[in-house]
Structure formats: C-alpha cells, structure tokens
mmCIF file of C-alpha atoms in Angstrom:
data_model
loop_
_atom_site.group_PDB
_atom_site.id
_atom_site.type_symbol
_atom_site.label_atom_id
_atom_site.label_comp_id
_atom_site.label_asym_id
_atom_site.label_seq_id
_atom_site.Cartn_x
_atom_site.Cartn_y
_atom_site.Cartn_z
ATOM 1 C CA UNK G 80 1.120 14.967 19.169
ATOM 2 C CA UNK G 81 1.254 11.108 19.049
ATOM 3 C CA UNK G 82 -1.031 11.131 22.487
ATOM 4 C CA UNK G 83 -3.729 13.499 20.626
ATOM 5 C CA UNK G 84 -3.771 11.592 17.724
ATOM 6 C CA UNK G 85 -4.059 8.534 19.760
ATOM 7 C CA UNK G 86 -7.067 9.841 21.516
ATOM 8 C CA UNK G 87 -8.656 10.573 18.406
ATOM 9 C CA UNK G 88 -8.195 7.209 16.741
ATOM 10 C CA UNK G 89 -9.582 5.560 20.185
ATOM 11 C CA UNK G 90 -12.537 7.727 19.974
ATOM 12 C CA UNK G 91 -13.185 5.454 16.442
ATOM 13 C CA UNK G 92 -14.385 2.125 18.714
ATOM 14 C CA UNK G 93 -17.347 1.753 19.969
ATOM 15 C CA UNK G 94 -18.277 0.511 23.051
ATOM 16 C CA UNK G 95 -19.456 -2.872 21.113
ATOM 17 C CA UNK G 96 -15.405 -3.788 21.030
ATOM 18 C CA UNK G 97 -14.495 -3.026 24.564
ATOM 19 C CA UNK G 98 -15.724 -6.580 26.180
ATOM 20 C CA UNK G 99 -13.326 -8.265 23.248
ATOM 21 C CA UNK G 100 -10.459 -6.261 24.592
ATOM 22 C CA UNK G 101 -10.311 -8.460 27.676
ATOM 23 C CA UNK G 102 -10.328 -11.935 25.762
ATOM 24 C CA UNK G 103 -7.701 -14.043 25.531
ATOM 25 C CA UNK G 104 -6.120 -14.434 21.743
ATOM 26 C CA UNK G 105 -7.307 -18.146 22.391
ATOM 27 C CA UNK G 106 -11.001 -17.316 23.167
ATOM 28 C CA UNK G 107 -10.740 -14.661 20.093
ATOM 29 C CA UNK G 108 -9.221 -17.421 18.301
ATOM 30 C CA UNK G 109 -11.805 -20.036 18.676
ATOM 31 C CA UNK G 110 -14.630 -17.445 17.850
ATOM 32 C CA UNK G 111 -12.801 -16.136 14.788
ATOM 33 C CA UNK G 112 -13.388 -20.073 13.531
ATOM 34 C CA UNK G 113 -16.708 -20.554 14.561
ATOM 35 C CA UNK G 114 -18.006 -17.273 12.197
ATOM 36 C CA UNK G 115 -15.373 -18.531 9.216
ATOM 37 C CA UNK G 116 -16.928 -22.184 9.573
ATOM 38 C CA UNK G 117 -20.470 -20.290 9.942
ATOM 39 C CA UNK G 118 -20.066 -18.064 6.499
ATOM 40 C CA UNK G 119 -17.848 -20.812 4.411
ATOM 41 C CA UNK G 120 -16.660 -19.586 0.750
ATOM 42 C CA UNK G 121 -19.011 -16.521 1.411
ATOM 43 C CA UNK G 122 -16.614 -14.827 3.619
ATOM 44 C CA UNK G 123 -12.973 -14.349 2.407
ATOM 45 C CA UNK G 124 -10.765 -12.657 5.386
ATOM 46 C CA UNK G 125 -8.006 -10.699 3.806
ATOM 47 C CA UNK G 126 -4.565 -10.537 5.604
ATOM 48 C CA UNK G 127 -1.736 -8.114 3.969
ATOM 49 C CA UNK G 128 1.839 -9.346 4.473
ATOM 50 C CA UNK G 129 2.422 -6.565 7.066
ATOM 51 C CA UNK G 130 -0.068 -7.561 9.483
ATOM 52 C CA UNK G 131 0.441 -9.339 12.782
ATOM 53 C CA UNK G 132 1.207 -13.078 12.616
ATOM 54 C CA UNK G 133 -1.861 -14.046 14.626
ATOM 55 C CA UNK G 134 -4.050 -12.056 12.373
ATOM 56 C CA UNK G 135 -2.236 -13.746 9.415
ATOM 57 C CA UNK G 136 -2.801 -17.307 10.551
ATOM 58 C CA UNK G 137 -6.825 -16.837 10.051
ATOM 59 C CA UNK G 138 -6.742 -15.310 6.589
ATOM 60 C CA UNK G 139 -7.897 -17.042 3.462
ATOM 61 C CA UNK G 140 -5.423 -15.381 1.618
ATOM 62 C CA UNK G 141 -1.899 -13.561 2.041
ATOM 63 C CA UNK G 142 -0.385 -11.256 -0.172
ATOM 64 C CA UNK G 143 -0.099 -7.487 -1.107
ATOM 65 C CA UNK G 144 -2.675 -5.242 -1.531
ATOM 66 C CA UNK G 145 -3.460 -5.324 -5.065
ATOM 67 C CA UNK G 146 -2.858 -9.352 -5.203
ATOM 68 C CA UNK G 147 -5.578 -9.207 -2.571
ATOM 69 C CA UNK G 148 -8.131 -7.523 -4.181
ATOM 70 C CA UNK G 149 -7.799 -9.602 -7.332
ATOM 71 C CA UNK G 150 -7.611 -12.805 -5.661
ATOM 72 C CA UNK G 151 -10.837 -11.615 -3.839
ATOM 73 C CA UNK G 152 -12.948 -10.787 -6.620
ATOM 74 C CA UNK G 153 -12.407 -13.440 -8.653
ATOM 75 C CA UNK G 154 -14.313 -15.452 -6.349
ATOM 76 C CA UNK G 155 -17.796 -16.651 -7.502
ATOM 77 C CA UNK G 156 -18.443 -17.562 -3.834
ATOM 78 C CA UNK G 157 -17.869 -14.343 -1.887
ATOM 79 C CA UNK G 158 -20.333 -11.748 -0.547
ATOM 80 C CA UNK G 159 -18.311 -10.760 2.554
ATOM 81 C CA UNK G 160 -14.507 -9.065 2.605
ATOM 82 C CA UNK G 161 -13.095 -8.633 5.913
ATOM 83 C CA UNK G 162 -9.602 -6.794 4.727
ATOM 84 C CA UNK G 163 -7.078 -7.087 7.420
ATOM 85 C CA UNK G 164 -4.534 -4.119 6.030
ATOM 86 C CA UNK G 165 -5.381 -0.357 5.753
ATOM 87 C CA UNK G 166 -8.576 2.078 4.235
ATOM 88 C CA UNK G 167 -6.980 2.431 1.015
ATOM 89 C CA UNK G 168 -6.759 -1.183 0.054
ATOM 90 C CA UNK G 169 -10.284 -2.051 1.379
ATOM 91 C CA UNK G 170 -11.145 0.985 -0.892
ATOM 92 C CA UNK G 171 -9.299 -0.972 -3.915
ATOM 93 C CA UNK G 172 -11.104 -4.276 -2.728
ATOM 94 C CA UNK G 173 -14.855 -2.603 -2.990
ATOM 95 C CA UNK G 174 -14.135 -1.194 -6.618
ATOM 96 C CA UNK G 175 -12.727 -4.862 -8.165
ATOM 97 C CA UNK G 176 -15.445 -6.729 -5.975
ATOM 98 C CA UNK G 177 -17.838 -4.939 -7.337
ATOM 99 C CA UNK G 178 -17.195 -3.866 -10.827
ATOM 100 C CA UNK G 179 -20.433 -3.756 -12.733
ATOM 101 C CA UNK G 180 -19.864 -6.887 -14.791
ATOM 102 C CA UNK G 181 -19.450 -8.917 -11.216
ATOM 103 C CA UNK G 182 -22.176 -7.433 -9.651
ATOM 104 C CA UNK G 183 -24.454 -8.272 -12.676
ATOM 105 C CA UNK G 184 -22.948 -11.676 -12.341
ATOM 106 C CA UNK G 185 -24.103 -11.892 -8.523
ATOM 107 C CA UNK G 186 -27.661 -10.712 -10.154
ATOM 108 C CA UNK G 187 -27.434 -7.568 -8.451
ATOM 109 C CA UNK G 188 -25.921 -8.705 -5.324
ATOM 110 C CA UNK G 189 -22.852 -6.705 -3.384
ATOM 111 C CA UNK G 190 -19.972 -7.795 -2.511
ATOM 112 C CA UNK G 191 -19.506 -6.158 1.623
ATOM 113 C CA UNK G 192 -16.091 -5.069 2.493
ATOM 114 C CA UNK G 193 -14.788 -4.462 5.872
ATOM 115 C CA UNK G 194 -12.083 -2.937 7.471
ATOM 116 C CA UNK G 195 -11.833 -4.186 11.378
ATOM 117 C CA UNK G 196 -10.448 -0.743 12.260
ATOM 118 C CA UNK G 197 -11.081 2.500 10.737
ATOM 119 C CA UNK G 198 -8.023 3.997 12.383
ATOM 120 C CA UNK G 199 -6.140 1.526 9.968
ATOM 121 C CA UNK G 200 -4.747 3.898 7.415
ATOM 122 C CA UNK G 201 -1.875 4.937 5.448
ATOM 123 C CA UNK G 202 -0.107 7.875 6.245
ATOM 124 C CA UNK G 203 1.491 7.478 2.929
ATOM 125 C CA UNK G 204 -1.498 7.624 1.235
ATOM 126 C CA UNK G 205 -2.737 10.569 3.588
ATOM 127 C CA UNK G 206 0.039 12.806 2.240
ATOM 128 C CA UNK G 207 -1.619 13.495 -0.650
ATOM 129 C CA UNK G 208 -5.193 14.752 -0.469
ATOM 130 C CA UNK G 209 -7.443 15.161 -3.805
ATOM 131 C CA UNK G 210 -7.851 18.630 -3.236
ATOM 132 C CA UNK G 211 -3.872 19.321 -3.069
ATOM 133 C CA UNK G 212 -3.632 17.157 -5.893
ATOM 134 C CA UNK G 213 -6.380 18.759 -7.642
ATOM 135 C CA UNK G 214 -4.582 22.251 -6.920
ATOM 136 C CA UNK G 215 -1.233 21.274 -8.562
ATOM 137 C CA UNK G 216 -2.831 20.226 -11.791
ATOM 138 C CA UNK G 217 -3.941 23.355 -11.861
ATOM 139 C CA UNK G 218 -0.828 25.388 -10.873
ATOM 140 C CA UNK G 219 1.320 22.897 -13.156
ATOM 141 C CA UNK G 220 -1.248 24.130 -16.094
ATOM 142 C CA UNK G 221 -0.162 27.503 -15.841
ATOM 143 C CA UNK G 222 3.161 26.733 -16.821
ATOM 144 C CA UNK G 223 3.210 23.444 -19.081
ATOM 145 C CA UNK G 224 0.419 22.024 -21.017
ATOM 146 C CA UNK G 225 -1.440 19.339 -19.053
ATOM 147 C CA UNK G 226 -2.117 17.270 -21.939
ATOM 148 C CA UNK G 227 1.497 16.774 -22.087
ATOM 149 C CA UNK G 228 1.657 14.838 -18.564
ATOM 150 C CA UNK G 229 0.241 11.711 -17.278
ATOM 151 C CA UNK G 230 -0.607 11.451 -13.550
ATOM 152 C CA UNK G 231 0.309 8.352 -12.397
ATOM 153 C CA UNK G 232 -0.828 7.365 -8.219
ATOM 154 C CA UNK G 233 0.797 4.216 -6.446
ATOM 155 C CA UNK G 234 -1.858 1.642 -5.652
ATOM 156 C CA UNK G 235 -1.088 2.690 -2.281
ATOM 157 C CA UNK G 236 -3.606 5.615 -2.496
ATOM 158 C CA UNK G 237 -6.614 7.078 -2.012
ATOM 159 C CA UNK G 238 -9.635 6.005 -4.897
ATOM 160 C CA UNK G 239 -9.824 9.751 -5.308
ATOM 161 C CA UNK G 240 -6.914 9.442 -6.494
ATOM 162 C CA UNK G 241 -7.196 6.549 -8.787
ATOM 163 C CA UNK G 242 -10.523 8.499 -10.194
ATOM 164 C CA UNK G 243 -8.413 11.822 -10.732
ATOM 165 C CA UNK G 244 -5.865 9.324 -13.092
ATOM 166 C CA UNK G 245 -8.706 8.119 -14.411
ATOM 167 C CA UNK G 246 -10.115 11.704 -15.564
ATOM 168 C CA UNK G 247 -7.275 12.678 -17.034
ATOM 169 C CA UNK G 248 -5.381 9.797 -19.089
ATOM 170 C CA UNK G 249 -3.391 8.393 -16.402
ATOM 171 C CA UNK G 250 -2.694 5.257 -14.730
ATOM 172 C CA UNK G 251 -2.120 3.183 -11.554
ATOM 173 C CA UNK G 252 1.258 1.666 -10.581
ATOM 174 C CA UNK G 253 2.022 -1.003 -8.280
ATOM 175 C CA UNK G 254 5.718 -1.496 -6.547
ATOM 176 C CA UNK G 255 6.170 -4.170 -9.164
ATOM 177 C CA UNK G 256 5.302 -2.878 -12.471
ATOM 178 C CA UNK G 257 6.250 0.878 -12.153
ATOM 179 C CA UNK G 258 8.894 0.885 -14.751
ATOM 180 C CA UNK G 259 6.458 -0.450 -17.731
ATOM 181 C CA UNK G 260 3.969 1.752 -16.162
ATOM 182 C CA UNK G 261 6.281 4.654 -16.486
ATOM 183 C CA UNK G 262 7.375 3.369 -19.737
ATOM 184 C CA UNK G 263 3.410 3.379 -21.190
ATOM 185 C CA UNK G 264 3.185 6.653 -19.743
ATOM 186 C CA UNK G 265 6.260 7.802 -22.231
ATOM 187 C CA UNK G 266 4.777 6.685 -25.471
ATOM 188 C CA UNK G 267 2.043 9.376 -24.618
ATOM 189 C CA UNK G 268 3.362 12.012 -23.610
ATOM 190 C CA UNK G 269 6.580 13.722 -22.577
ATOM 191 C CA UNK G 270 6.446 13.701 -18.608
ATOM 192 C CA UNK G 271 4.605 12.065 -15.615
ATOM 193 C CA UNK G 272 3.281 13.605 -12.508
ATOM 194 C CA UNK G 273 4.112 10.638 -9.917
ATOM 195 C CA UNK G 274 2.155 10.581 -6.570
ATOM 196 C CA UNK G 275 2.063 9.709 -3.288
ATOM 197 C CA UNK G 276 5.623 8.172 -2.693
ATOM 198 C CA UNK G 277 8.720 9.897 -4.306
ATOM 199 C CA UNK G 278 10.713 7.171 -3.764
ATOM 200 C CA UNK G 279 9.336 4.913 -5.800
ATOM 201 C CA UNK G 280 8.714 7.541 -8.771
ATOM 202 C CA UNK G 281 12.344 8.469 -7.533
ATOM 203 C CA UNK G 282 14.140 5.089 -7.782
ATOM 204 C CA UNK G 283 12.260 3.896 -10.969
ATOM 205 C CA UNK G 284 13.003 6.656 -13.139
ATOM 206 C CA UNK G 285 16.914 6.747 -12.050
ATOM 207 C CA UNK G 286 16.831 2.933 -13.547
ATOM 208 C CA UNK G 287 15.104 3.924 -16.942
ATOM 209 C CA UNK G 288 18.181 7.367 -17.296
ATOM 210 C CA UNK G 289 16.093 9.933 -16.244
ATOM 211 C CA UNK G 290 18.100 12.184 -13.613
ATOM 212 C CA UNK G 291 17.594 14.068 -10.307
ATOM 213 C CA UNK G 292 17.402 17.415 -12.175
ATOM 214 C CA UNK G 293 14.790 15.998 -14.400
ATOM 215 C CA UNK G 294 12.719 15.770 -11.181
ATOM 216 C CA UNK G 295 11.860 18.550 -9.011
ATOM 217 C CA UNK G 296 9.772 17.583 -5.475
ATOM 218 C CA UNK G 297 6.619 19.022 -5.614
ATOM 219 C CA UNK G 298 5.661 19.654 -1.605
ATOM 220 C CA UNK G 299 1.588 20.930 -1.548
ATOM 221 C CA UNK G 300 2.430 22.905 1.545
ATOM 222 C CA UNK G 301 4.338 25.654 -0.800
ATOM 223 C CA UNK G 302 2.651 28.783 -1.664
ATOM 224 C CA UNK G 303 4.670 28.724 -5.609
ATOM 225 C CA UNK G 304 4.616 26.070 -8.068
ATOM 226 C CA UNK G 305 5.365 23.169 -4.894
ATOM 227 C CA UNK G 306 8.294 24.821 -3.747
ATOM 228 C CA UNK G 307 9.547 24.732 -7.513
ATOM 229 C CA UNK G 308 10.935 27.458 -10.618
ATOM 230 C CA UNK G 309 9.109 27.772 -13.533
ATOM 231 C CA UNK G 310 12.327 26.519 -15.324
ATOM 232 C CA UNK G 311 12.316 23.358 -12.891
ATOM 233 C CA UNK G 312 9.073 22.439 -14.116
ATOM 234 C CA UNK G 313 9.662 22.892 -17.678
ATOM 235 C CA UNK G 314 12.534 20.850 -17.633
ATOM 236 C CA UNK G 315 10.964 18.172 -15.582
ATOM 237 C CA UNK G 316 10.362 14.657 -17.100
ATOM 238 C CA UNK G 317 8.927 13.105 -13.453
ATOM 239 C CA UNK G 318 7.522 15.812 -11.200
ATOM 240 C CA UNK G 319 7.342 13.734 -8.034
ATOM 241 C CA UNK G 320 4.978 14.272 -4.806
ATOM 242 C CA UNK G 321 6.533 14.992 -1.563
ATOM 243 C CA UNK G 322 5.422 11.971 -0.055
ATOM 244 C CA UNK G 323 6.771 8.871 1.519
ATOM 245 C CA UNK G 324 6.285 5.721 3.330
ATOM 246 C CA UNK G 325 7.066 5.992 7.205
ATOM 247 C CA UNK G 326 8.776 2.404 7.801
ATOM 248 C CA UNK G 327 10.771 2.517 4.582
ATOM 249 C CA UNK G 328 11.789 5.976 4.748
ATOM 250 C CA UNK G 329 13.810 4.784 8.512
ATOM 251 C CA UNK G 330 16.397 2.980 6.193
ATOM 252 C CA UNK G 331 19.745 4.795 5.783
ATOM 253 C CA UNK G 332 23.135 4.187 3.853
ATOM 254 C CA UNK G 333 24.859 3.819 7.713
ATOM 255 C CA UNK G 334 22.878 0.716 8.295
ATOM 256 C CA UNK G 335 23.685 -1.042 4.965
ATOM 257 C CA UNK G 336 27.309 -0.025 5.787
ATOM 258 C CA UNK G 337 27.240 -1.295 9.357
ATOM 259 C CA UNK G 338 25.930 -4.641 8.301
ATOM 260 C CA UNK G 339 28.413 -5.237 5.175
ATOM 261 C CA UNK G 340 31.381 -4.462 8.100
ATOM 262 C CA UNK G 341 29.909 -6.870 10.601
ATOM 263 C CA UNK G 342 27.818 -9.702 8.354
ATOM 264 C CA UNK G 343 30.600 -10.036 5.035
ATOM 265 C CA UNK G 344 28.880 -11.758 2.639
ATOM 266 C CA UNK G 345 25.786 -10.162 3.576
ATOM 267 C CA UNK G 346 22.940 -9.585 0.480
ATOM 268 C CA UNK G 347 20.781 -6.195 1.203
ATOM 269 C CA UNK G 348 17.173 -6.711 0.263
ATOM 270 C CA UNK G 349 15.133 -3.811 0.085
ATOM 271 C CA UNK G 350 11.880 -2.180 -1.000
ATOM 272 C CA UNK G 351 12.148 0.717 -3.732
ATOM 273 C CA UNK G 352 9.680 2.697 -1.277
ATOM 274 C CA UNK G 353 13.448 3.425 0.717
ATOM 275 C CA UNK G 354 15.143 6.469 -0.238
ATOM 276 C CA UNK G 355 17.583 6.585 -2.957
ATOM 277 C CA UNK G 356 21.048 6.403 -0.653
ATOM 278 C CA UNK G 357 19.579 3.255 0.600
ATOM 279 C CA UNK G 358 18.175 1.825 -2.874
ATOM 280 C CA UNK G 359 21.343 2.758 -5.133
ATOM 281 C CA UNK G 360 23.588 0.830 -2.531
ATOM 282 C CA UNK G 361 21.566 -2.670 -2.254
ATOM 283 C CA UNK G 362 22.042 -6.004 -3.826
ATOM 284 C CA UNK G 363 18.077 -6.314 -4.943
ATOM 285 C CA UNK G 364 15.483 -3.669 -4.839
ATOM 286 C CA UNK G 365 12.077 -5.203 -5.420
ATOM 287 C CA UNK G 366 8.779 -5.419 -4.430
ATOM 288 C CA UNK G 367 6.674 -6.921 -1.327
ATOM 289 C CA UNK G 368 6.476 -10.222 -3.624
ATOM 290 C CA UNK G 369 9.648 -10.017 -4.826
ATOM 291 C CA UNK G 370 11.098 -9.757 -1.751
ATOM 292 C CA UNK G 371 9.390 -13.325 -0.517
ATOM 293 C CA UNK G 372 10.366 -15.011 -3.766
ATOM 294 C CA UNK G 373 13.854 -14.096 -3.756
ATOM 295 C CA UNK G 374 14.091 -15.142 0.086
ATOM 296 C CA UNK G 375 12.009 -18.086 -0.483
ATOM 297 C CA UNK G 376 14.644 -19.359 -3.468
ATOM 298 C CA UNK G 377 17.932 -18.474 -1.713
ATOM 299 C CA UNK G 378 20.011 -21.042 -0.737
ATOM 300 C CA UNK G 379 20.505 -22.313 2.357
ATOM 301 C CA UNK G 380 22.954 -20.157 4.281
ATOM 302 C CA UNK G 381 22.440 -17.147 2.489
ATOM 303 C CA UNK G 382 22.660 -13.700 4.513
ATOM 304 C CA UNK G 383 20.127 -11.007 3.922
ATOM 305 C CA UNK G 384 19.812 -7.771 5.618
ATOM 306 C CA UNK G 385 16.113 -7.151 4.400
ATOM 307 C CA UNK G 386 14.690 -3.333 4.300
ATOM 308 C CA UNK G 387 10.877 -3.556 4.538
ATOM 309 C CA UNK G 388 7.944 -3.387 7.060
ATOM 310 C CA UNK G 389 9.338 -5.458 10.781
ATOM 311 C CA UNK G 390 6.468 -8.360 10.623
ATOM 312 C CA UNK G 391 7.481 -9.322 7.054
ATOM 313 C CA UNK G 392 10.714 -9.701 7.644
ATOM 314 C CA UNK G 393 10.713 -11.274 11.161
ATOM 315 C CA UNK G 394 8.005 -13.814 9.056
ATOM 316 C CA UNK G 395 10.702 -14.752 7.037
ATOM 317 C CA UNK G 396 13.138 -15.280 9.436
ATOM 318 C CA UNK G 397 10.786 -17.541 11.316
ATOM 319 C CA UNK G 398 9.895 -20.140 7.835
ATOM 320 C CA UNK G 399 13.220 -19.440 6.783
ATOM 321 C CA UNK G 400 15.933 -21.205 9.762
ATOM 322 C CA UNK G 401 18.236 -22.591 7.299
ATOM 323 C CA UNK G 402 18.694 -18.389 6.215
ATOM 324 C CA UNK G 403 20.165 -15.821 8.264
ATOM 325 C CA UNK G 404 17.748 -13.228 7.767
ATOM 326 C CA UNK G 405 17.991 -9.515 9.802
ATOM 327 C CA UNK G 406 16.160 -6.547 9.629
ATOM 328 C CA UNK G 407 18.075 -3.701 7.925
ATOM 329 C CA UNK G 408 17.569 -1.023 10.664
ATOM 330 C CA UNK G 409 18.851 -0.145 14.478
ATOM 331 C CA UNK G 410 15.060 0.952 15.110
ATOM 332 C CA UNK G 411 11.973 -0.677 15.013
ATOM 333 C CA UNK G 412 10.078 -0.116 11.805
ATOM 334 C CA UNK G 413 6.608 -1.093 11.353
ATOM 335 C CA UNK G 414 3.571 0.081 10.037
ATOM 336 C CA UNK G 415 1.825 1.377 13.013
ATOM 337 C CA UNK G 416 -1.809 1.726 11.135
ATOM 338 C CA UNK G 417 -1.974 -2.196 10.111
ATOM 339 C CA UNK G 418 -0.920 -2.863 13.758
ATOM 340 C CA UNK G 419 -3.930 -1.656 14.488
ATOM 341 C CA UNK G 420 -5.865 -4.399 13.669
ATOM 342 C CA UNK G 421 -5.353 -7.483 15.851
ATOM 343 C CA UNK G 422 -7.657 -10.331 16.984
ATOM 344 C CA UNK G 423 -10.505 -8.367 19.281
ATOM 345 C CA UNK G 424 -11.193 -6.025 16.230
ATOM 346 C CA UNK G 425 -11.547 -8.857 13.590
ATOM 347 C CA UNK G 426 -13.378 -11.225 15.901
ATOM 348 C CA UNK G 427 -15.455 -7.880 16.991
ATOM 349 C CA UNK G 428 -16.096 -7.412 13.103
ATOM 350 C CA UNK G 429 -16.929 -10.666 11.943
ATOM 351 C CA UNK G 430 -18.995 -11.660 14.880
ATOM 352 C CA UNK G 431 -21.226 -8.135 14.233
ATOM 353 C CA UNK G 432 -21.358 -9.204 10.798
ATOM 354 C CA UNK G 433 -22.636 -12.694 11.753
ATOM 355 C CA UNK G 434 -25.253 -10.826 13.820
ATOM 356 C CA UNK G 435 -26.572 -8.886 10.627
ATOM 357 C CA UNK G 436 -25.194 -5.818 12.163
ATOM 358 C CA UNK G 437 -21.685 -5.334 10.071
ATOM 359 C CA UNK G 438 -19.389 -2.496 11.243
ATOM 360 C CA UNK G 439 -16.836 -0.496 9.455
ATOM 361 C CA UNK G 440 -17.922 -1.098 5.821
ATOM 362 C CA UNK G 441 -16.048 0.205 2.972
ATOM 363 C CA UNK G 442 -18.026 1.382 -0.104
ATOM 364 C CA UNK G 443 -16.649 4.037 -2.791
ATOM 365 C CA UNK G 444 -19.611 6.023 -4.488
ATOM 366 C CA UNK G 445 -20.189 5.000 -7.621
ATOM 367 C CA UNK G 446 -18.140 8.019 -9.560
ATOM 368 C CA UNK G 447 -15.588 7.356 -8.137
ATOM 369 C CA UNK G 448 -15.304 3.726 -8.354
ATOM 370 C CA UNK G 449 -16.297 4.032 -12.104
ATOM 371 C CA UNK G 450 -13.307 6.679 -13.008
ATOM 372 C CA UNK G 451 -10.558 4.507 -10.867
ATOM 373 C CA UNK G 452 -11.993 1.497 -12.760
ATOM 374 C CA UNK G 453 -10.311 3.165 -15.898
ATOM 375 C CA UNK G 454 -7.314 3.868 -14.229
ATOM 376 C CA UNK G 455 -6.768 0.181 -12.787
ATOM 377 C CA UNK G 456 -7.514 -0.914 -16.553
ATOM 378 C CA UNK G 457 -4.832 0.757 -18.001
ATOM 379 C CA UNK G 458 -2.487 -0.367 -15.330
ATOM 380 C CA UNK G 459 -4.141 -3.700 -16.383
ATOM 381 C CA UNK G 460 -3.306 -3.511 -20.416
ATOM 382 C CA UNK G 461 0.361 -2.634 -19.282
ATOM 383 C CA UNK G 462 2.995 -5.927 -19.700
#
C-alpha cells in the first residue's frame, strides 16, 4: 500500500524539480538566499516546527500553524508565502492573507501562497472529508436537534471544514485554547460535535468533568448513526470524530512506564493529540508552544521524555545540552507528509516563482474562505 501511494505522490513533481534532486543541500542552499535576498520583505518563507532542520534554518518565521498564518498576514510587506508545513495550513495562510480588509489594504493586490509539495498533507486532516462530515450532521439530525450542537474542527483541518463551522454556529480550536473553546461552545448549547482528532476533543473534555460515556466515537465508515445507539447519542455531551494524528497516536502507557523505571526523576512532556492512557499518565500535556516554553524554562538538568513529532524534539535536544531531553517512543515518529518538503522542492518553488512561473499555489474559493473567516473569528473573540 505504502509503495502505491508512494507512486502516486511522485507522480505530483514535475519534471521542472528533477535537475534539483541532484544538488547538493549547499548549492540548494546558496540559491535559496539568492531568491530571499532577490524578493526582500515581499517574500516570507514559512517553516512549521515539524519540518526538517535545514528547511527550518531558511525560514523567516518558526512556529505552529496558526502562529504562522497570523504572523504572516500581519505583514504590510508581503505578497509571496512559501509555507513549508502541510495543504491545510497553507489553506489557513491564503484565507488570513487575504481577508478582504487586507486585500483592500494591498489596493486589490493578493497575497500568493505556496506549498513546495503538494504531496505535503495531513492524514489527520484527511480523515475527515466534508462530505462524511456533511452526512453525520445529517444522520445526527434525525435523532437530536442540530441547533442544540456546535461543530467545532481543529485548526488542523480542511477549510471545508472551517466553512461547514462557519455555516452552522461553530468554531475553530487550536491545541492551545480548546478548553475555552469548548467552554464558549457550552454557554450555547448543550453538546459539541468535535472533529478531526478525538484525542484532543477526548483529553480536553475529561479535564473540564465530562466522561467517556458522555462521548461516543463517531467512525464515518459505519452504515448506523457512526457506529453509535440512538441512546449514545442522546446522552452525548462531545460526540467525537474517529480521527487521529499518526505520530502522536505511536505513544503508549509502556513507554512512559519504561522511561520512569530507567530515567527516575524523569518529567513526561506530551501533546494532548496522544491518546488518553498516554495523556492521563504525564507530568504536562500541552501544546506545540507549550511544549518549547516549558523546555525552554526548565532548569538545567532537568529530564524530559517529550511525546510529539521526532524533529521537534530532537531540535530541542540539540539548543537544549544543559537538558536531558529523549523522545518518548521505541519507534521513530514523524510526520511523514512535512518530510516531504526539503531543500530541492523549496529552492525548486521559489526559484519558479522568481521566474514569474510560481508552482503549487494555494487559493481557497472565495465561499469558502468567507464562511471559515467566521469560524476563525469566533475562535478569535474566545479568551
């Protein structure tokens, strides 16, 4: 399966990228400069904390996906977004670039995102498509009242997505602010339908008293109700997508065990994308961000066994020496689709876009970006 989906993926680059395939990271280096030195404060190249360290060290700015986008359109200077992370976050980076009071502001001028690789996705964010989610609205209206639920998508989604929240009173989350997002989503109305990760929905709503009966798992691929009873759903205060995040969902309780037998005085750091066993049992659960800033004020000689994506942490081991920082996991866990990207597809990219010929651009029809727009708002209005 992995070798067919492979193939399919190469079948993405053109034969434009092939020569840049032989380069040294050196030569691709040097030419990566020479465009960001050409373009100036016009270009802004985007680099998620997940990506490759050599991809990292020619980004304008580091941080997660949302940060990103923010950070990028509140630029006065920038025309040109070359997002080094996945589809749906160059997605998220088009809408806040070029929201219609920025565009106006740029007298009518576009902001161009692009993603190096379109084979750069999220198979998170794949396990929910709009028309399954679509479908289960539906299905869920035939046994509770839809006005009494607020659909709520992880950042980490599809803008379909975002615009279906956006149609129907709901909201965006982030990894960071998913409790007072849940918690605005109470004062309206009874229950939430979380999507795409379940862990997060999951791990959030265990922290505000809500329990595991409370929230059935809806999966699309079942023919009834997502695999759930009518009574399920009517009791349900958080019906939660069967969804999840392949390097966080590799974490298990055995490893936290293992390294609180071998490391004592060990500290387990981990993302509240890992499952529940794994999230209950840690020291800190937090956030991409949160994660750096509780590493980057730790004391020297602290221990952390940290449970994210395999670059991140292996970053933080590197600017962190006076730490002893490991990765929470026997196996390698990293995000295979932002590994995609690496120096012969951004040099490949910019250097087309230098040429006047840009590849891979990222633009969300208008609809769409208009009814995610209200959903990022009300995330927005949330403190």
């Amino acid at each position: 399966m992995e070798t067919l989906i492979q193939a399919r993926l190469d079948k993405l680059s053109p034969a434009s990228l092939k020569p840049y395939k032989s380069l040294s990271n050196e030569e691709l280096s040097a030419r990566i400069e020479a465009v960001r030195k050409e373009f100036g404060p016009r270009l802004l190249i985007l680099g998620h904390h997940y990506q490759q360290d050599e991809v990292i060290a020619h980004s304008d700015l580091r941080g997660d996906s949302y940060q990103l986008s923010q950070l990028a359109a509140a630029s006065s200077d920038c025309r040109y977004i070359v997002f080094c992370g996945v589809h749906f976050m160059a997605e998220t980076a088009d809408i806040l670039a070029n929201r219609p009071e920025k565009v106006a502001e740029r007298k009518g001028e576009r902001v161009k995102v692009v993603l190096p690789d379109l084979g750069a996705g999220c198979s998170m964010a794949d396990m929910a498509a709009i028309d399954q989610v679509e479908a289960a609205w539906k299905d869920l209206g035939e046994v509770i009242d839809t006005n009494d639920i607020t659909p709520v998508t992880y950042i980490n989604s599809a803008a379909s997505l975002k615009a279906f929240c956006g149609r129907h009173g709901g909201i965006v989350c982030t990894s960071s602010n998913a409790r007072a997002v849940l918690e605005w989503a109470y004062k309206r109305t009874s229950r939430v339908f979380f999507f795409p990760d379940q862990h997060l929905g999951r791990n959030t709503a265990l922290q505000m008293g809500i329990t595991n009966d409370q929230m059935p798992v809806w999966d699309p691929y079942e023919p009834e109700l997502g695999g759930n009873s009518e009574d399920a759903i009517r009791r349900s205060k958080v019906v939660l997508w069967k969804g999840h995040c392949s390097v966080h969902q590799m974490f298990k309780a055995e490893h936290v065990a293992l390294f609180r037998k071998h490391h004592p005085g060990i500290k387990i750091l981990v993302h509240p994308e890992c499952p529940q066993e794994v999230n209950d049992i840690a020291d800190i659960s937090g956030s991409t961000s949160k994660i750096i800033d509780v590493v980057e004020k730790a004391a020297p000689g602290t221990k952390w066994a940290i449970g994210t994506e395999l670059h991140l942490v292996n970053r933080l081991k590197h600017e962190h020496p006076e730490q002893e920082i490991h990765f929470l996991s026997p196996v390698v866990c990293m995000c295979a689709t932002m590994y995609r990207i690496d120096l012969a597809h951004l040099c490949w990219s910019l250097e087309r876009l230098a040429a006047g010929e840009p590849v891979n651009i990222i633009e969300v029809d208008e609809q769409t970006k208009t009814e995610s727009l209200v959903a990022l708002a009300r995330m927005l209005e949330v403190k």
